[in-house]
Amino acid sequence: RSFSEAASIPVATVLRAMMGMGIMANINAELAFETAELIATELDLQLMLKETETLEDELISDIEEQEDDPDSLVTRPPIVTFLGHVDHGKTSLLDYLIGINVVSGEAGGITQHIRAYEIDKDGRSVTFVDTPGHEAFTEMRARGANVTDIAVLVIAADDGIMPQTEEAISHAKAAGVPIVVALNKIDLEGVDANRVLSQLTEHQLTPSEWGGEVEVVRTSAISGEGMDELLETLLTIAELNEYKANPDRKALGVCLEAEQQGDRGVLAKLVVQNGTLSVGDVVVCGPTYGRVRAMTNTLTGKPVEHAGPSTPINLMGLESPPGAGDRFHVLSDITQAREIAANRADAESRSSLSGVTTKVSFENFQEMLQGGRLGRQDEKVKLNLIIRADVKGSLEAIDKELSKFDHPEVEIRVLQRSVGGITLADATLASASDAVIVGFNVIPDEQARSLADERNVQIRRYEVIYKLTDDIKAMIEGRLKPEE
Ligand code: GDP
């Protein structure tokens, strides 16, 4: 632990480096001086490797940043994700939508964890991505893969807003995407829609029928009620937001999931975000690469030659399965693709530092402020917080204290506040949104702790509220002492 602190490298990274050297240890282990020296050398080496990797990837960032001529842009289907509490009907809603649409054949052919389908409605399409939960949704964002344009928040009318619904709301808000509410299971007898509408209002999601901004569609995945209206609402939002892409450039996008299918090779499910992907293209995706051998429609399983913007596709031809959230790019040269992939794979296996980025913390906030790392010059710098507390009363008291802050340059933004321990979802959200996690009389669970460690996410714990406000004041004024 003291080695990690002295070197400012997360404990998990140090332990992994040690494991790579055949040293099994825990954070309390004592290190001989020689061993510490060896680990330092090892980590140093990895840092250098990381730099080489960055150079290789310059080519990729050039591709990413290549601006599209406005004349080349065409409308693309919106990419929509379902979020919500477990059992509120995410899977059933998507099943129903596919049911409307399945013309023939078996869907997919891949073990279904993340589903992605393009659904046609009178000649206009919507692409649905169904992730297993909001952790997966935010994890993609943490990896730079913002696949979602619109979030559909599924709420069962009989249950109303539940803890995971609250988390989903925070995650969707942090992603900055429009939210549509599917008030599901409306077919159940005796459900009180108004109760849910008022809960929504309490969560700053005022329904449009009550004069707010949020469209609430009453749906039933059983009777099909509201399904047309849901699709229409999504298409209307898409029209308003004018999602566009350039089908004439080389494709880029995101891998949703992938698996090795025995002798048949690697099957990867991708979403094209821009450009057109074609059979025969050379693709580099995370630490792997390949030439596109075949593509199939995720819904019908039928072969396709070309996949344009917002199209989900099953792809064969990659050398090994990439990870969920890995970005893909089309290159002109297979040798180059092989090199980039090999470099990445090398960096990944040699080091665990690839995940390390400098995250915002109370201690480095001033530095980041001055270095212009947080926000633009003409707007207030945002300090993002995720707050977890033991009881509701503490949350209210914290809110009250935080609302008293009025600083010309700094805005405190609470991405998520709720009762309970610090979870993996909190750590993922903090990592994707550059937030600091604050816990009041609560602790992180093991998964949350290790992810936070790995990603350099700061978790600060307090027992009294004025300590937090003191720290924030001190932090903003740049006189905060490092945490003990
Ligand atoms: P998920 O966990 O959010 O994906 O929820 P599921 O789609 O698995 O649905 C959970 C349960 O609720 C299942 O038993 C569904 O049959 C049921 N369910 C889903 N949607 C509706 C609906 O609109 N009406 C009724 N009555 N039941 C529904």
XYZ file of C-alpha atoms and ligand atoms in Angstrom:
512
model
C 0.000 0.000 0.000
C 2.759 2.501 0.836
C 4.534 1.682 -2.434
C 1.329 2.398 -4.302
C 0.819 5.669 -2.476
C 4.406 6.818 -2.978
C 4.279 6.024 -6.677
C 0.709 7.316 -7.144
C -0.160 4.090 -8.895
C -3.325 2.199 -7.901
C -2.790 -0.793 -5.624
C -4.503 -3.071 -8.141
C -1.985 -2.087 -10.805
C 0.958 -2.730 -8.510
C -0.446 -6.105 -7.497
C -1.034 -7.065 -11.082
C 2.473 -6.062 -12.088
C 3.766 -8.182 -9.212
C 1.639 -11.096 -10.266
C 3.088 -10.748 -13.750
C 6.504 -11.144 -12.119
C 5.366 -14.215 -10.252
C 5.000 -12.483 -6.884
C 1.714 -13.210 -5.171
C 0.934 -10.648 -2.507
C -1.832 -8.616 -0.932
C -1.866 -4.930 -0.098
C -0.467 -5.489 3.375
C 2.561 -7.470 2.221
C 6.006 -6.253 3.144
C 8.403 -5.723 0.289
C 12.143 -6.141 0.393
C 13.904 -3.122 -1.032
C 15.177 -5.130 -4.023
C 11.678 -6.313 -4.831
C 10.336 -2.767 -4.681
C 13.086 -1.705 -7.055
C 12.192 -4.499 -9.465
C 8.527 -3.580 -9.419
C 9.400 0.040 -10.043
C 11.464 -0.954 -13.051
C 8.656 -3.122 -14.309
C 6.111 -0.337 -13.935
C 8.438 2.173 -15.545
C 8.834 -0.119 -18.502
C 5.105 -0.345 -18.794
C 4.795 3.416 -18.780
C 7.138 3.592 -21.721
C 5.169 0.954 -23.539
C 2.046 2.936 -22.916
C 3.637 5.890 -24.694
C 4.489 3.834 -27.773
C 0.933 2.648 -27.871
C -0.295 6.221 -27.830
C 1.864 7.054 -30.840
C 0.445 4.109 -32.776
C -3.006 5.253 -31.941
C -2.474 8.725 -33.313
C -3.539 7.383 -36.681
C -6.803 6.226 -35.132
C -7.507 9.560 -33.482
C -6.901 11.234 -36.853
C -9.579 8.981 -38.315
C -11.925 9.741 -35.398
C -11.473 13.470 -35.723
C -11.814 13.590 -39.479
C -14.621 16.087 -40.024
C -17.487 15.221 -42.333
C -18.410 17.665 -45.052
C -21.929 18.900 -44.121
C -23.075 18.029 -47.653
C -22.145 14.401 -47.120
C -24.321 14.017 -44.026
C -27.566 12.067 -44.170
C -30.136 11.230 -41.521
C -29.370 8.066 -39.594
C -31.670 6.016 -37.343
C -31.594 6.869 -33.632
C -29.838 4.360 -31.377
C -32.083 3.677 -28.411
C -31.259 1.900 -25.142
C -33.715 0.467 -22.595
C -32.888 1.156 -18.958
C -34.812 0.406 -15.797
C -35.386 -1.699 -12.733
C -35.170 -5.453 -13.137
C -38.477 -7.130 -14.098
C -40.086 -3.893 -15.221
C -40.229 -5.214 -18.794
C -37.152 -4.169 -20.801
C -36.738 -7.590 -22.374
C -40.440 -8.048 -23.050
C -40.765 -4.655 -24.716
C -37.911 -5.398 -27.082
C -39.289 -8.899 -27.713
C -42.608 -7.392 -28.644
C -40.984 -4.878 -30.978
C -39.001 -7.631 -32.698
C -42.106 -9.782 -32.874
C -43.805 -7.095 -34.890
C -40.904 -7.111 -37.206
C -39.516 -10.580 -37.583
C -40.208 -11.591 -41.138
C -38.309 -14.815 -41.291
C -35.407 -16.712 -39.872
C -33.810 -16.992 -36.508
C -32.602 -13.898 -34.764
C -28.922 -13.418 -34.261
C -27.204 -16.687 -33.630
C -25.033 -15.249 -30.870
C -25.422 -15.892 -27.163
C -27.660 -13.031 -26.210
C -26.253 -10.739 -23.557
C -26.438 -7.462 -25.338
C -29.078 -7.432 -28.011
C -29.134 -4.973 -30.868
C -31.729 -4.792 -33.606
C -32.757 -2.347 -36.256
C -36.525 -2.119 -36.437
C -38.426 -0.679 -39.336
C -41.501 1.490 -38.908
C -43.129 2.561 -42.168
C -39.797 2.966 -43.881
C -38.091 4.707 -40.971
C -35.813 2.799 -38.634
C -34.928 2.722 -34.975
C -31.945 0.776 -33.635
C -32.445 -0.750 -30.199
C -29.573 -1.765 -27.977
C -30.515 -3.747 -24.900
C -27.716 -3.887 -22.337
C -27.971 -6.119 -19.267
C -28.100 -3.089 -16.944
C -27.060 0.468 -16.497
C -23.567 -0.622 -15.402
C -23.022 -2.028 -18.885
C -24.490 1.110 -20.419
C -22.124 3.351 -18.470
C -19.177 0.989 -18.842
C -19.373 1.526 -22.594
C -19.359 5.247 -22.005
C -16.334 4.901 -19.723
C -14.567 3.205 -22.608
C -15.365 6.067 -24.945
C -18.220 4.291 -26.650
C -21.225 6.581 -26.551
C -23.592 4.410 -28.522
C -26.874 5.720 -27.200
C -28.864 8.638 -28.627
C -32.041 8.201 -26.589
C -32.686 6.314 -23.342
C -36.050 4.637 -22.756
C -36.655 4.435 -19.045
C -38.910 1.455 -18.427
C -41.057 1.742 -15.301
C -43.647 -0.853 -14.334
C -46.846 0.985 -13.471
C -47.600 -1.304 -10.533
C -44.157 -0.868 -8.975
C -43.272 2.723 -9.765
C -39.788 4.186 -9.360
C -37.471 1.709 -7.633
C -33.811 2.055 -6.527
C -32.469 0.780 -9.838
C -34.806 3.125 -11.694
C -33.227 5.980 -9.766
C -29.779 4.772 -10.712
C -30.825 4.407 -14.327
C -32.119 7.993 -14.284
C -28.750 9.221 -12.983
C -26.878 7.236 -15.600
C -29.052 8.497 -18.445
C -28.789 12.065 -17.196
C -25.009 11.794 -16.877
C -24.864 10.554 -20.463
C -26.752 13.689 -21.459
C -29.224 11.871 -23.689
C -32.961 12.561 -23.990
C -35.122 10.329 -21.800
C -38.463 8.816 -22.816
C -40.480 6.974 -20.194
C -42.249 3.728 -21.048
C -44.875 3.390 -18.316
C -45.138 -0.347 -18.743
C -47.558 -3.059 -17.558
C -50.371 -0.572 -18.030
C -52.617 -3.585 -18.738
C -52.497 -4.656 -15.081
C -55.648 -3.987 -13.162
C -55.768 -1.184 -10.640
C -52.483 0.461 -11.597
C -52.277 4.144 -10.796
C -50.425 5.979 -13.559
C -50.697 9.306 -11.766
C -48.707 7.993 -8.844
C -45.788 7.246 -11.189
C -46.154 10.597 -12.941
C -45.790 12.371 -9.638
C -42.777 10.228 -8.718
C -41.240 11.228 -12.037
C -41.845 14.877 -11.221
C -40.043 14.403 -7.912
C -37.059 13.166 -9.908
C -36.995 16.260 -12.122
C -38.561 14.346 -15.009
C -41.826 16.228 -15.368
C -44.139 14.472 -17.855
C -45.150 16.508 -20.907
C -48.826 15.962 -20.059
C -48.078 17.871 -16.857
C -46.324 20.662 -18.691
C -42.824 19.203 -18.533
C -40.302 17.987 -21.078
C -40.487 14.229 -20.723
C -42.672 12.094 -22.969
C -44.389 9.329 -21.031
C -45.833 6.532 -23.139
C -48.151 4.011 -21.513
C -47.154 0.597 -22.789
C -47.932 -3.047 -22.406
C -45.561 -5.666 -23.707
C -48.402 -8.155 -23.304
C -51.244 -6.453 -25.196
C -49.035 -4.299 -27.395
C -50.704 -1.119 -26.240
C -48.606 1.979 -26.801
C -45.942 0.254 -28.870
C -46.683 2.258 -32.011
C -46.779 5.404 -29.956
C -43.418 4.549 -28.397
C -41.811 4.104 -31.813
C -43.441 7.324 -33.062
C -42.173 9.240 -30.025
C -38.637 7.979 -30.590
C -38.771 8.894 -34.275
C -40.052 12.371 -33.438
C -37.228 12.960 -30.979
C -34.792 11.710 -33.607
C -36.200 14.170 -36.130
C -35.845 17.039 -33.670
C -32.257 16.123 -32.866
C -31.293 15.484 -36.505
C -28.937 12.571 -35.938
C -26.684 12.504 -38.995
C -23.765 10.553 -40.352
C -21.705 10.267 -43.502
C -22.261 6.909 -45.218
C -19.406 7.576 -47.659
C -16.518 7.422 -45.226
C -14.673 4.435 -43.820
C -16.720 2.874 -41.047
C -16.149 3.331 -37.346
C -18.190 2.197 -34.388
C -18.316 -0.022 -31.360
C -18.180 -3.709 -30.532
C -21.093 -4.688 -28.269
C -19.985 -8.250 -27.659
C -18.055 -11.047 -29.298
C -17.344 -14.731 -28.953
C -15.211 -17.452 -30.410
C -17.481 -19.896 -32.207
C -15.344 -23.023 -32.385
C -13.946 -23.606 -35.843
C -16.245 -21.079 -37.410
C -14.145 -18.231 -36.083
C -15.020 -15.118 -34.162
C -18.510 -13.718 -34.239
C -18.656 -10.073 -33.169
C -21.702 -7.894 -32.748
C -20.916 -4.335 -33.801
C -22.788 -1.105 -34.255
C -21.643 1.133 -37.083
C -21.711 4.732 -35.889
C -20.426 6.497 -38.950
C -19.485 5.473 -42.486
C -20.314 2.210 -44.200
C -18.810 -1.147 -43.334
C -18.462 -3.591 -46.228
C -17.467 -7.192 -46.701
C -13.743 -7.217 -47.518
C -12.920 -4.180 -45.354
C -9.894 -4.268 -43.070
C -10.948 -3.643 -39.489
C -9.000 -2.991 -36.324
C -11.075 -3.391 -33.145
C -9.451 -2.969 -29.738
C -6.565 -5.419 -29.563
C -7.663 -7.436 -32.590
C -8.046 -7.020 -36.330
C -9.158 -8.827 -39.459
C -10.786 -8.646 -42.832
C -14.573 -8.711 -42.890
C -15.429 -12.165 -44.214
C -19.179 -12.034 -43.805
C -21.853 -9.927 -42.117
C -25.401 -10.823 -41.163
C -28.441 -8.846 -40.081
C -28.835 -9.248 -36.300
C -32.576 -9.744 -36.634
C -33.043 -11.974 -39.679
C -29.623 -13.617 -39.779
C -29.520 -12.885 -43.525
C -26.176 -12.024 -45.114
C -25.497 -8.374 -45.923
C -22.736 -6.807 -47.993
C -22.825 -3.298 -46.555
C -23.809 -1.804 -43.201
C -24.401 1.930 -42.948
C -24.656 4.303 -39.970
C -26.587 3.070 -36.883
C -26.720 -0.490 -38.216
C -26.111 -3.338 -35.774
C -24.360 -6.207 -37.463
C -22.937 -9.667 -36.752
C -19.492 -9.842 -38.235
C -17.151 -12.736 -39.013
C -13.486 -12.311 -39.789
C -11.726 -10.948 -36.711
C -8.696 -12.853 -35.429
C -9.859 -12.971 -31.808
C -12.879 -11.642 -29.886
C -12.622 -7.937 -28.977
C -14.095 -6.689 -25.695
C -17.485 -5.068 -25.158
C -17.096 -1.345 -25.718
C -13.968 -1.656 -27.896
C -14.091 0.782 -30.779
C -13.500 -0.368 -34.345
C -12.067 1.443 -37.358
C -11.617 0.571 -40.999
C -8.069 0.982 -42.304
C -6.774 0.635 -45.829
C -3.842 -1.578 -44.985
C -4.020 -4.978 -43.280
C -0.360 -4.829 -42.191
C -1.022 -1.571 -40.417
C -4.120 -3.017 -38.769
C -2.139 -6.042 -37.597
C 0.552 -3.789 -36.130
C -1.853 -1.551 -34.265
C -3.735 -4.541 -32.906
C -0.505 -6.296 -31.879
C 0.736 -3.183 -30.106
C -2.497 -2.824 -28.223
C -2.599 -6.491 -27.274
C 0.988 -6.218 -26.098
C 0.297 -3.164 -24.018
C -2.793 -4.828 -22.582
C -1.086 -8.023 -21.551
C 2.114 -6.395 -20.292
C 0.477 -3.684 -18.344
C -2.700 -2.864 -16.636
C -1.893 0.765 -16.902
C -3.978 1.180 -20.024
C -6.969 1.877 -17.842
C -5.210 4.481 -15.782
C -6.190 8.015 -16.477
C -5.973 10.969 -14.220
C -9.348 11.299 -12.662
C -10.568 14.276 -10.806
C -10.101 14.192 -7.045
C -10.482 16.706 -4.277
C -6.697 17.028 -4.149
C -6.039 17.590 -7.843
C -9.127 19.697 -8.519
C -7.199 22.983 -8.248
C -4.499 21.702 -10.544
C -7.037 20.616 -13.123
C -8.857 23.888 -12.731
C -5.726 25.848 -13.456
C -4.577 23.515 -16.198
C -7.894 24.046 -17.956
C -8.592 20.314 -17.801
C -12.128 20.792 -16.531
C -14.598 22.415 -18.847
C -14.327 25.380 -21.132
C -13.114 28.833 -20.205
C -16.415 30.569 -20.693
C -18.396 28.313 -18.416
C -18.251 27.335 -14.779
C -16.069 24.416 -13.907
C -18.146 21.490 -12.740
C -17.341 19.401 -9.737
C -19.276 16.167 -10.248
C -20.294 14.272 -7.140
C -21.998 10.954 -6.519
C -23.424 10.851 -3.034
C -24.359 7.789 -1.015
C -25.631 8.020 2.533
C -26.957 5.790 5.273
C -30.277 7.575 5.652
C -32.496 9.889 3.636
C -32.153 12.634 6.238
C -28.419 12.921 5.569
C -29.025 13.274 1.840
C -31.453 16.113 2.454
C -29.045 17.841 4.820
C -26.186 17.481 2.323
C -28.354 18.873 -0.474
C -29.151 21.859 1.664
C -25.498 22.506 2.491
C -24.353 22.064 -1.106
C -27.012 24.432 -2.402
C -25.429 27.179 -0.326
C -22.295 27.073 -2.436
C -22.205 29.931 -4.802
C -18.869 30.273 -6.470
C -18.241 32.356 -9.595
C -16.110 29.663 -11.215
C -17.206 26.357 -9.762
C -20.540 24.595 -10.018
C -21.234 21.575 -7.859
C -23.236 18.992 -9.735
C -24.652 15.919 -8.035
C -24.956 13.148 -10.640
C -26.530 10.701 -8.280
C -27.700 10.739 -4.695
C -29.179 7.800 -2.886
C -29.373 5.806 0.276
C -27.152 2.729 0.534
C -23.577 1.534 0.170
C -21.297 2.501 -2.707
C -21.832 0.090 -5.606
C -20.102 -0.957 -8.778
C -22.593 1.161 -10.732
C -21.445 4.227 -8.767
C -17.799 3.520 -9.557
C -18.571 3.008 -13.244
C -20.583 6.209 -13.359
C -17.808 8.144 -11.598
C -15.217 6.780 -13.968
C -17.276 7.656 -17.045
C -18.205 11.117 -15.786
C -15.101 12.316 -13.934
C -16.876 12.377 -10.616
C -15.806 11.972 -7.016
C -17.806 9.548 -4.866
C -18.787 10.779 -1.437
C -19.997 8.302 1.178
C -21.720 9.246 4.424
C -21.447 6.509 6.975
C -21.423 3.987 4.164
C -18.652 1.976 2.579
C -17.970 0.719 -0.928
C -18.502 -2.969 -1.605
C -15.586 -5.038 -2.856
C -16.372 -4.671 -6.563
C -16.806 -0.915 -6.255
C -13.563 -0.594 -4.341
C -11.516 -2.549 -6.828
C -12.927 -0.761 -9.879
C -12.378 2.618 -8.226
C -8.829 1.581 -7.444
C -8.197 0.447 -10.964
C -9.640 3.543 -12.573
C -8.276 6.084 -10.101
C -11.735 7.084 -8.991
C -11.704 8.891 -5.680
C -14.003 7.723 -2.905
C -14.175 10.061 0.081
C -15.911 9.033 3.238
C -17.395 11.278 5.864
C -19.212 10.938 9.107
C -20.260 14.549 9.586
C -21.613 16.910 7.001
C -19.661 20.020 7.904
C -16.425 18.079 7.166
C -17.563 17.672 3.591
C -18.507 21.315 3.176
C -15.222 22.368 4.782
C -13.333 20.152 2.377
C -15.184 21.504 -0.639
C -14.487 25.068 0.450
C -10.833 24.269 1.065
C -10.610 22.454 -2.235
C -12.038 25.317 -4.214
C -9.699 27.696 -2.504
C -6.812 25.349 -3.143
C -5.810 24.770 0.420
C -6.910 21.198 0.945
C -4.471 18.904 2.685
C -4.085 15.463 1.138
C -6.345 12.860 2.699
C -4.709 10.779 5.429
P -36.715 -6.965 -17.472
O -36.017 -7.599 -16.312
O -36.886 -5.489 -17.279
O -36.116 -7.302 -18.796
O -38.217 -7.524 -17.450
P -38.878 -8.702 -18.300
O -39.114 -8.253 -19.695
O -38.084 -9.941 -18.098
O -40.291 -8.813 -17.603
C -40.458 -9.267 -16.274
C -41.816 -9.888 -16.087
O -42.848 -8.929 -16.301
C -42.112 -11.026 -17.051
O -42.785 -12.030 -16.358
C -42.993 -10.406 -18.103
O -43.878 -11.324 -18.690
C -43.753 -9.363 -17.310
N -44.144 -8.204 -18.134
C -43.331 -7.472 -18.916
N -44.019 -6.487 -19.516
C -45.308 -6.612 -19.110
C -46.527 -5.891 -19.387
O -46.558 -4.910 -20.134
N -47.650 -6.311 -18.750
C -47.652 -7.365 -17.901
N -48.800 -7.714 -17.335
N -46.541 -8.082 -17.628
C -45.376 -7.716 -18.216
